mmCIF file of C-alpha atoms and ligand atoms in Angstrom:
data_model
loop_
_atom_site.group_PDB
_atom_site.id
_atom_site.type_symbol
_atom_site.label_atom_id
_atom_site.label_comp_id
_atom_site.label_asym_id
_atom_site.label_seq_id
_atom_site.Cartn_x
_atom_site.Cartn_y
_atom_site.Cartn_z
ATOM 1 C CA MET A 1 -92.005 -41.533 -7.861
ATOM 2 C CA PRO A 2 -88.589 -43.044 -7.152
ATOM 3 C CA VAL A 3 -86.069 -40.533 -5.873
ATOM 4 C CA GLU A 4 -82.750 -40.418 -7.724
ATOM 5 C CA ARG A 5 -79.921 -40.931 -5.310
ATOM 6 C CA VAL A 6 -76.186 -40.819 -5.830
ATOM 7 C CA ARG A 7 -73.429 -42.218 -3.639
ATOM 8 C CA ASN A 8 -71.170 -39.829 -1.805
ATOM 9 C CA ARG A 9 -67.459 -40.505 -1.248
ATOM 10 C CA GLU A 10 -68.088 -42.322 2.014
ATOM 11 C CA GLY A 11 -70.485 -44.637 0.231
ATOM 12 C CA GLY A 12 -73.695 -43.157 1.678
ATOM 13 C CA ASP A 13 -76.683 -41.984 -0.334
ATOM 14 C CA PHE A 14 -77.635 -38.364 -0.720
ATOM 15 C CA LEU A 15 -80.019 -36.519 -2.944
ATOM 16 C CA ASN A 16 -78.364 -35.195 -6.080
ATOM 17 C CA SER A 17 -79.311 -31.565 -5.560
ATOM 18 C CA ALA A 18 -78.115 -30.587 -9.059
ATOM 19 C CA ALA A 19 -80.985 -32.703 -10.364
ATOM 20 C CA TYR A 20 -83.463 -30.073 -9.135
ATOM 21 C CA LYS A 21 -81.922 -27.470 -11.423
ATOM 22 C CA ALA A 22 -83.414 -26.422 -14.754
ATOM 23 C CA ILE A 23 -82.532 -27.192 -18.359
ATOM 24 C CA GLY A 24 -81.159 -24.107 -20.132
ATOM 25 C CA ILE A 25 -82.121 -23.520 -23.764
ATOM 26 C CA LEU A 26 -80.863 -20.773 -26.059
ATOM 27 C CA ASP A 27 -81.614 -19.523 -29.537
ATOM 28 C CA SER A 28 -81.526 -16.227 -31.407
ATOM 29 C CA GLY A 29 -85.323 -15.977 -31.105
ATOM 30 C CA VAL A 30 -88.453 -18.126 -31.096
ATOM 31 C CA GLY A 31 -86.948 -21.018 -33.088
ATOM 32 C CA GLY A 32 -85.568 -22.809 -30.040
ATOM 33 C CA LEU A 33 -89.121 -23.044 -28.693
ATOM 34 C CA THR A 34 -89.669 -25.874 -31.202
ATOM 35 C CA VAL A 35 -86.978 -27.790 -29.308
ATOM 36 C CA MET A 36 -88.313 -26.681 -25.939
ATOM 37 C CA GLU A 37 -91.779 -27.963 -26.840
ATOM 38 C CA GLU A 38 -90.385 -31.415 -27.511
ATOM 39 C CA ILE A 39 -88.232 -31.394 -24.352
ATOM 40 C CA TYR A 40 -91.353 -30.491 -22.390
ATOM 41 C CA ARG A 41 -93.276 -33.322 -24.086
ATOM 42 C CA GLN A 42 -90.597 -35.887 -23.250
ATOM 43 C CA LEU A 43 -89.591 -34.456 -19.857
ATOM 44 C CA PRO A 44 -92.689 -32.722 -18.449
ATOM 45 C CA GLY A 45 -91.270 -32.654 -14.935
ATOM 46 C CA GLU A 46 -88.240 -30.533 -15.798
ATOM 47 C CA SER A 47 -87.935 -26.812 -15.209
ATOM 48 C CA ILE A 48 -86.633 -24.819 -18.171
ATOM 49 C CA VAL A 49 -84.939 -21.450 -18.582
ATOM 50 C CA TYR A 50 -85.090 -20.157 -22.144
ATOM 51 C CA PHE A 51 -83.083 -17.319 -23.620
ATOM 52 C CA GLY A 52 -83.964 -15.785 -27.017
ATOM 53 C CA ASP A 53 -81.404 -13.273 -28.243
ATOM 54 C CA THR A 54 -84.043 -11.345 -30.178
ATOM 55 C CA ALA A 55 -82.194 -8.012 -30.111
ATOM 56 C CA ARG A 56 -79.308 -9.562 -32.053
ATOM 57 C CA MET A 57 -81.114 -12.022 -34.263
ATOM 58 C CA PRO A 58 -80.733 -13.202 -36.971
ATOM 59 C CA TYR A 59 -77.529 -15.090 -36.173
ATOM 60 C CA GLY A 60 -77.457 -16.693 -39.628
ATOM 61 C CA PRO A 61 -75.695 -13.867 -41.527
ATOM 62 C CA ARG A 62 -73.178 -13.144 -38.740
ATOM 63 C CA PRO A 63 -69.568 -14.380 -38.715
ATOM 64 C CA PRO A 64 -69.045 -17.472 -36.521
ATOM 65 C CA GLU A 65 -66.700 -15.636 -34.105
ATOM 66 C CA GLU A 66 -69.438 -13.132 -33.332
ATOM 67 C CA VAL A 67 -72.067 -15.835 -32.816
ATOM 68 C CA ARG A 68 -69.681 -17.691 -30.482
ATOM 69 C CA GLN A 69 -69.188 -14.514 -28.446
ATOM 70 C CA PHE A 70 -72.969 -14.001 -28.143
ATOM 71 C CA VAL A 71 -73.449 -17.603 -27.073
ATOM 72 C CA LEU A 72 -70.777 -17.292 -24.390
ATOM 73 C CA GLU A 73 -72.559 -14.232 -22.996
ATOM 74 C CA ILE A 74 -75.832 -16.158 -22.872
ATOM 75 C CA ILE A 75 -74.139 -19.130 -21.221
ATOM 76 C CA SER A 76 -72.729 -16.812 -18.533
ATOM 77 C CA PHE A 77 -76.236 -15.543 -17.849
ATOM 78 C CA LEU A 78 -77.846 -18.996 -17.852
ATOM 79 C CA GLU A 79 -75.184 -20.243 -15.444
ATOM 80 C CA THR A 80 -76.510 -17.732 -12.928
ATOM 81 C CA GLN A 81 -79.972 -19.321 -13.303
ATOM 82 C CA GLU A 82 -79.117 -22.690 -11.772
ATOM 83 C CA ILE A 83 -79.097 -24.895 -14.853
ATOM 84 C CA LYS A 84 -77.820 -28.462 -15.087
ATOM 85 C CA LEU A 85 -77.553 -28.847 -18.864
ATOM 86 C CA LEU A 86 -77.535 -26.482 -21.828
ATOM 87 C CA VAL A 87 -79.250 -26.991 -25.176
ATOM 88 C CA VAL A 88 -77.935 -24.827 -27.996
ATOM 89 C CA ALA A 89 -81.282 -24.929 -29.806
ATOM 90 C CA CYS A 90 -79.923 -23.034 -32.778
ATOM 91 C CA ASN A 91 -78.237 -24.608 -35.781
ATOM 92 C CA SER A 92 -76.289 -21.446 -36.605
ATOM 93 C CA ALA A 93 -74.844 -21.317 -33.077
ATOM 94 C CA THR A 94 -74.196 -25.075 -33.076
ATOM 95 C CA ALA A 95 -72.381 -24.805 -36.417
ATOM 96 C CA ALA A 96 -70.393 -21.801 -35.167
ATOM 97 C CA GLY A 97 -68.755 -23.821 -32.394
ATOM 98 C CA LEU A 98 -70.458 -26.516 -30.336
ATOM 99 C CA SER A 99 -67.124 -27.983 -29.186
ATOM 100 C CA TYR A 100 -65.961 -24.491 -28.228
ATOM 101 C CA TYR A 101 -68.943 -24.014 -25.872
ATOM 102 C CA GLN A 102 -68.337 -27.485 -24.467
ATOM 103 C CA GLN A 103 -64.810 -26.423 -23.556
ATOM 104 C CA GLU A 104 -65.909 -23.112 -22.074
ATOM 105 C CA THR A 105 -68.448 -24.455 -19.589
ATOM 106 C CA ALA A 106 -68.531 -27.344 -17.183
ATOM 107 C CA LEU A 107 -72.172 -28.004 -18.090
ATOM 108 C CA PRO A 108 -73.121 -30.740 -20.527
ATOM 109 C CA VAL A 109 -73.916 -28.956 -23.818
ATOM 110 C CA VAL A 110 -76.192 -30.445 -26.485
ATOM 111 C CA GLY A 111 -76.444 -29.066 -30.034
ATOM 112 C CA VAL A 112 -79.059 -29.701 -32.725
ATOM 113 C CA ILE A 113 -77.020 -30.767 -35.767
ATOM 114 C CA GLU A 114 -75.900 -34.280 -34.834
ATOM 115 C CA PRO A 115 -79.436 -35.287 -33.705
ATOM 116 C CA GLY A 116 -80.893 -34.032 -37.027
ATOM 117 C CA VAL A 117 -78.312 -36.014 -38.964
ATOM 118 C CA ARG A 118 -79.130 -39.211 -37.078
ATOM 119 C CA ALA A 119 -82.837 -38.810 -37.829
ATOM 120 C CA ALA A 120 -82.197 -38.066 -41.530
ATOM 121 C CA LEU A 121 -80.056 -41.166 -41.916
ATOM 122 C CA ARG A 122 -82.853 -43.258 -40.460
ATOM 123 C CA TYR A 123 -85.434 -41.826 -42.863
ATOM 124 C CA THR A 124 -83.667 -41.723 -46.222
ATOM 125 C CA ARG A 125 -84.200 -44.577 -48.659
ATOM 126 C CA ASN A 126 -82.494 -43.211 -51.773
ATOM 127 C CA ARG A 127 -79.605 -41.568 -49.854
ATOM 128 C CA ARG A 128 -80.386 -38.191 -51.407
ATOM 129 C CA ILE A 129 -80.624 -35.720 -48.562
ATOM 130 C CA GLY A 130 -81.424 -32.022 -48.710
ATOM 131 C CA ILE A 131 -80.452 -29.458 -46.089
ATOM 132 C CA ILE A 132 -81.964 -26.021 -45.593
ATOM 133 C CA GLY A 133 -80.553 -23.596 -43.055
ATOM 134 C CA THR A 134 -79.286 -20.116 -42.479
ATOM 135 C CA THR A 135 -76.373 -18.756 -44.482
ATOM 136 C CA GLY A 136 -74.012 -19.380 -41.547
ATOM 137 C CA THR A 137 -75.105 -22.984 -41.129
ATOM 138 C CA VAL A 138 -74.976 -23.814 -44.839
ATOM 139 C CA GLU A 139 -71.628 -22.080 -45.383
ATOM 140 C CA SER A 140 -70.080 -23.881 -42.416
ATOM 141 C CA SER A 141 -70.747 -27.249 -44.169
ATOM 142 C CA THR A 142 -71.165 -28.780 -40.714
ATOM 143 C CA TYR A 143 -74.154 -30.882 -41.802
ATOM 144 C CA GLN A 144 -72.275 -32.207 -44.829
ATOM 145 C CA GLY A 145 -69.292 -33.086 -42.621
ATOM 146 C CA VAL A 146 -71.365 -34.974 -40.063
ATOM 147 C CA LEU A 147 -73.540 -36.701 -42.686
ATOM 148 C CA THR A 148 -70.586 -37.920 -44.740
ATOM 149 C CA SER A 149 -68.755 -39.087 -41.620
ATOM 150 C CA TYR A 150 -71.600 -41.615 -41.297
ATOM 151 C CA ASP A 151 -72.009 -42.337 -45.016
ATOM 152 C CA PRO A 152 -69.527 -40.895 -47.545
ATOM 153 C CA LYS A 153 -71.699 -41.969 -50.492
ATOM 154 C CA LEU A 154 -74.661 -39.729 -49.696
ATOM 155 C CA ASN A 155 -75.908 -37.316 -52.302
ATOM 156 C CA ILE A 156 -76.325 -34.007 -50.450
ATOM 157 C CA VAL A 157 -77.905 -30.779 -51.675
ATOM 158 C CA SER A 158 -78.025 -27.708 -49.467
ATOM 159 C CA GLN A 159 -79.650 -24.321 -49.738
ATOM 160 C CA ALA A 160 -79.475 -21.252 -47.504
ATOM 161 C CA CYS A 161 -82.936 -19.763 -46.851
ATOM 162 C CA PRO A 162 -82.126 -16.544 -44.954
ATOM 163 C CA LEU A 163 -85.589 -14.992 -45.355
ATOM 164 C CA PHE A 164 -87.375 -17.883 -43.639
ATOM 165 C CA VAL A 165 -86.245 -16.763 -40.154
ATOM 166 C CA LEU A 166 -87.592 -13.283 -40.766
ATOM 167 C CA LEU A 167 -90.913 -14.655 -42.032
ATOM 168 C CA VAL A 168 -91.277 -16.677 -38.820
ATOM 169 C CA GLU A 169 -90.167 -13.953 -36.405
ATOM 170 C CA ASN A 170 -92.496 -11.424 -38.056
ATOM 171 C CA ASP A 171 -95.433 -13.798 -38.280
ATOM 172 C CA LEU A 172 -95.598 -13.649 -42.082
ATOM 173 C CA ILE A 173 -95.733 -17.360 -42.880
ATOM 174 C CA ASP A 174 -99.269 -17.316 -44.261
ATOM 175 C CA THR A 175 -98.688 -14.719 -46.937
ATOM 176 C CA PRO A 176 -98.330 -14.914 -50.739
ATOM 177 C CA GLU A 177 -94.801 -13.512 -50.341
ATOM 178 C CA ALA A 178 -93.867 -16.486 -48.150
ATOM 179 C CA GLU A 179 -95.203 -18.877 -50.829
ATOM 180 C CA LYS A 180 -93.052 -17.174 -53.449
ATOM 181 C CA VAL A 181 -89.922 -17.196 -51.295
ATOM 182 C CA ALA A 182 -90.448 -20.880 -50.441
ATOM 183 C CA ALA A 183 -90.948 -21.847 -54.102
ATOM 184 C CA GLU A 184 -87.716 -20.115 -55.032
ATOM 185 C CA TYR A 185 -85.589 -21.579 -52.224
ATOM 186 C CA LEU A 186 -86.947 -25.105 -52.426
ATOM 187 C CA HIS A 187 -86.926 -25.580 -56.175
ATOM 188 C CA PRO A 188 -83.449 -27.310 -56.249
ATOM 189 C CA PHE A 189 -84.675 -30.137 -54.015
ATOM 190 C CA GLN A 190 -87.362 -31.263 -56.424
ATOM 191 C CA GLU A 191 -84.801 -31.453 -59.229
ATOM 192 C CA ALA A 192 -82.331 -33.346 -57.050
ATOM 193 C CA GLU A 193 -85.053 -35.855 -56.075
ATOM 194 C CA VAL A 194 -84.169 -35.854 -52.388
ATOM 195 C CA ASP A 195 -86.442 -38.031 -50.266
ATOM 196 C CA THR A 196 -85.394 -36.367 -46.993
ATOM 197 C CA LEU A 197 -85.047 -32.690 -46.180
ATOM 198 C CA ILE A 198 -83.343 -31.585 -42.977
ATOM 199 C CA LEU A 199 -84.887 -28.477 -41.443
ATOM 200 C CA GLY A 200 -81.472 -27.174 -40.439
ATOM 201 C CA CYS A 201 -82.776 -24.186 -38.518
ATOM 202 C CA THR A 202 -84.952 -24.411 -35.444
ATOM 203 C CA HIS A 203 -87.249 -21.710 -36.827
ATOM 204 C CA TYR A 204 -88.244 -23.839 -39.818
ATOM 205 C CA PRO A 205 -90.543 -26.347 -38.065
ATOM 206 C CA LEU A 206 -92.771 -23.314 -37.465
ATOM 207 C CA MET A 207 -93.336 -23.130 -41.210
ATOM 208 C CA SER A 208 -93.226 -26.834 -41.989
ATOM 209 C CA ASP A 209 -96.715 -26.855 -43.587
ATOM 210 C CA LEU A 210 -95.573 -24.401 -46.226
ATOM 211 C CA ILE A 211 -92.273 -26.239 -46.753
ATOM 212 C CA GLN A 212 -94.042 -29.605 -47.051
ATOM 213 C CA ARG A 213 -96.586 -28.205 -49.523
ATOM 214 C CA THR A 214 -93.799 -26.763 -51.629
ATOM 215 C CA VAL A 215 -91.519 -29.831 -51.791
ATOM 216 C CA GLY A 216 -94.417 -32.296 -52.086
ATOM 217 C CA PRO A 217 -95.611 -35.219 -49.983
ATOM 218 C CA ARG A 218 -92.872 -37.636 -51.046
ATOM 219 C CA VAL A 219 -90.162 -35.683 -49.206
ATOM 220 C CA ARG A 220 -89.835 -36.418 -45.515
ATOM 221 C CA LEU A 221 -89.025 -33.362 -43.405
ATOM 222 C CA VAL A 222 -86.580 -33.815 -40.534
ATOM 223 C CA ASN A 223 -87.041 -31.747 -37.413
ATOM 224 C CA SER A 224 -84.175 -32.406 -35.014
ATOM 225 C CA ALA A 225 -86.250 -31.513 -31.927
ATOM 226 C CA GLU A 226 -87.411 -35.022 -31.095
ATOM 227 C CA GLU A 227 -83.941 -36.568 -31.373
ATOM 228 C CA THR A 228 -82.391 -33.638 -29.458
ATOM 229 C CA ALA A 229 -84.873 -34.038 -26.609
ATOM 230 C CA GLY A 230 -84.089 -37.764 -26.536
ATOM 231 C CA GLN A 231 -80.401 -36.954 -26.182
ATOM 232 C CA VAL A 232 -81.133 -34.520 -23.339
ATOM 233 C CA ARG A 233 -83.131 -37.211 -21.550
ATOM 234 C CA SER A 234 -80.415 -39.832 -21.898
ATOM 235 C CA ILE A 235 -77.643 -37.481 -20.696
ATOM 236 C CA LEU A 236 -79.685 -36.435 -17.649
ATOM 237 C CA LYS A 237 -80.537 -40.037 -16.905
ATOM 238 C CA SER A 238 -76.964 -41.309 -17.207
ATOM 239 C CA ARG A 239 -75.710 -38.509 -14.928
ATOM 240 C CA GLN A 240 -78.540 -39.019 -12.451
ATOM 241 C CA LEU A 241 -79.744 -35.517 -13.147
ATOM 242 C CA LEU A 242 -83.410 -36.168 -13.937
ATOM 243 C CA ASN A 243 -85.664 -34.153 -11.637
ATOM 244 C CA PRO A 244 -86.265 -36.383 -8.608
ATOM 245 C CA SER A 245 -89.694 -34.831 -7.942
ATOM 246 C CA PRO A 246 -91.263 -34.525 -11.385
ATOM 247 C CA GLY A 247 -94.698 -34.379 -9.773
ATOM 248 C CA THR A 248 -94.032 -30.877 -8.513
ATOM 249 C CA GLN A 249 -94.946 -28.013 -10.826
ATOM 250 C CA PRO A 250 -91.926 -27.306 -13.071
ATOM 251 C CA ARG A 251 -91.058 -23.678 -13.761
ATOM 252 C CA HIS A 252 -90.610 -22.345 -17.277
ATOM 253 C CA ARG A 253 -88.964 -18.956 -17.496
ATOM 254 C CA PHE A 254 -88.310 -16.931 -20.641
ATOM 255 C CA PHE A 255 -85.784 -14.176 -21.199
ATOM 256 C CA VAL A 256 -85.215 -12.136 -24.347
ATOM 257 C CA SER A 257 -82.713 -9.444 -25.220
ATOM 258 C CA GLY A 258 -85.222 -7.446 -27.318
ATOM 259 C CA LEU A 259 -88.772 -6.335 -26.622
ATOM 260 C CA PRO A 260 -90.818 -9.227 -25.207
ATOM 261 C CA ALA A 261 -94.167 -8.595 -27.017
ATOM 262 C CA GLY A 262 -93.482 -10.313 -30.373
ATOM 263 C CA PHE A 263 -91.721 -13.214 -28.714
ATOM 264 C CA GLU A 264 -94.585 -13.698 -26.267
ATOM 265 C CA GLU A 265 -97.145 -13.682 -29.064
ATOM 266 C CA VAL A 266 -95.433 -16.207 -31.343
ATOM 267 C CA GLY A 267 -94.254 -18.260 -28.344
ATOM 268 C CA SER A 268 -97.706 -18.455 -26.753
ATOM 269 C CA ARG A 269 -99.186 -19.671 -29.996
ATOM 270 C CA LEU A 270 -96.495 -22.296 -30.451
ATOM 271 C CA LEU A 271 -96.573 -23.587 -26.878
ATOM 272 C CA LYS A 272 -100.383 -23.296 -26.746
ATOM 273 C CA ARG A 273 -100.344 -21.422 -23.468
ATOM 274 C CA PRO A 274 -99.670 -17.815 -22.579
ATOM 275 C CA ILE A 275 -96.037 -17.079 -21.830
ATOM 276 C CA LYS A 276 -94.425 -14.092 -20.226
ATOM 277 C CA ALA A 277 -90.893 -13.087 -21.191
ATOM 278 C CA TYR A 278 -88.529 -10.763 -19.371
ATOM 279 C CA GLN A 279 -86.202 -8.440 -21.178
ATOM 280 C CA LEU A 280 -82.546 -8.658 -20.301
ATOM 281 C CA HIS A 281 -79.735 -6.635 -21.833
ATOM 282 C CA LEU A 282 -76.603 -8.643 -22.352
ATOM 283 C CA SER A 283 -73.077 -7.147 -22.563
HETATM 284 N N1 LIG B 1 -82.930 -20.663 -35.090
HETATM 285 C C1 LIG B 1 -81.647 -20.474 -35.607
HETATM 286 C C2 LIG B 1 -81.024 -21.643 -36.258
HETATM 287 O O1 LIG B 1 -81.398 -22.756 -35.931
HETATM 288 C C3 LIG B 1 -81.112 -19.133 -35.932
HETATM 289 C C4 LIG B 1 -81.787 -18.311 -36.918
HETATM 290 C C5 LIG B 1 -81.072 -16.992 -37.061
HETATM 291 O O2 LIG B 1 -80.987 -16.277 -36.064
HETATM 292 O O3 LIG B 1 -80.578 -16.693 -38.163
HETATM 293 O O4 LIG B 1 -80.150 -21.517 -37.062
#
């Protein structure tokens, strides 16, 4: 494997030691694991530190100022864990203030909204795009703003689906109640004839089978994970921060603010390997 080298001020080469650091990922719970899974697929040599703020989830119904405060606390913790880049793998937290986090830390910070928008614009044929997300994300209108900045003529329909996060976190996706909730939330998209539906919450890919069944096969679901992971890779590459020794066993560490058991169970199933999470009280 080629070793990444950077030039020092005197013009000599030295190993970019920051490149050995981990990628930090945060979410309110297990949702960000859908982004982590894709980062791991695209960058298997990178170590990852994940924080799920399970004691304070859901973030969706909270005011943006509160979510920003929580995110800053998590960033402070992750900065103690030797990270080189931060992924805010939560739409609600991204909508609450991505540029704010970018100002508050020297780390490169990647959100999940812009990548989802780029993917949706590639997929849509009839320029009718649906967005589902938490109440915070939908009320912020961040998706609408970014989408229309690329194409002001888009037809956009959005719907908050606050119960979806709870169905995922409590492992209730395969229940008749979940079917009913999905039918109710997703009904407007069939009427609006959208051909593309943005899963504007990182928890939703965990219930994409149910969502797809409900909206029908003609609607393409957009999961921002793949595009987000691509952005992480290109930032690390351009800053010469890709792990220089990807052959060595990367470390994946998980921290949660609530009890680890539920997170470990859902997370192990999603990542298809057993994971161990450590509880950490913030603030
Ligand atoms: N996974 C999150 C998101 O993408 C947050 C869900 C929540 O805590 O309400 O919005």
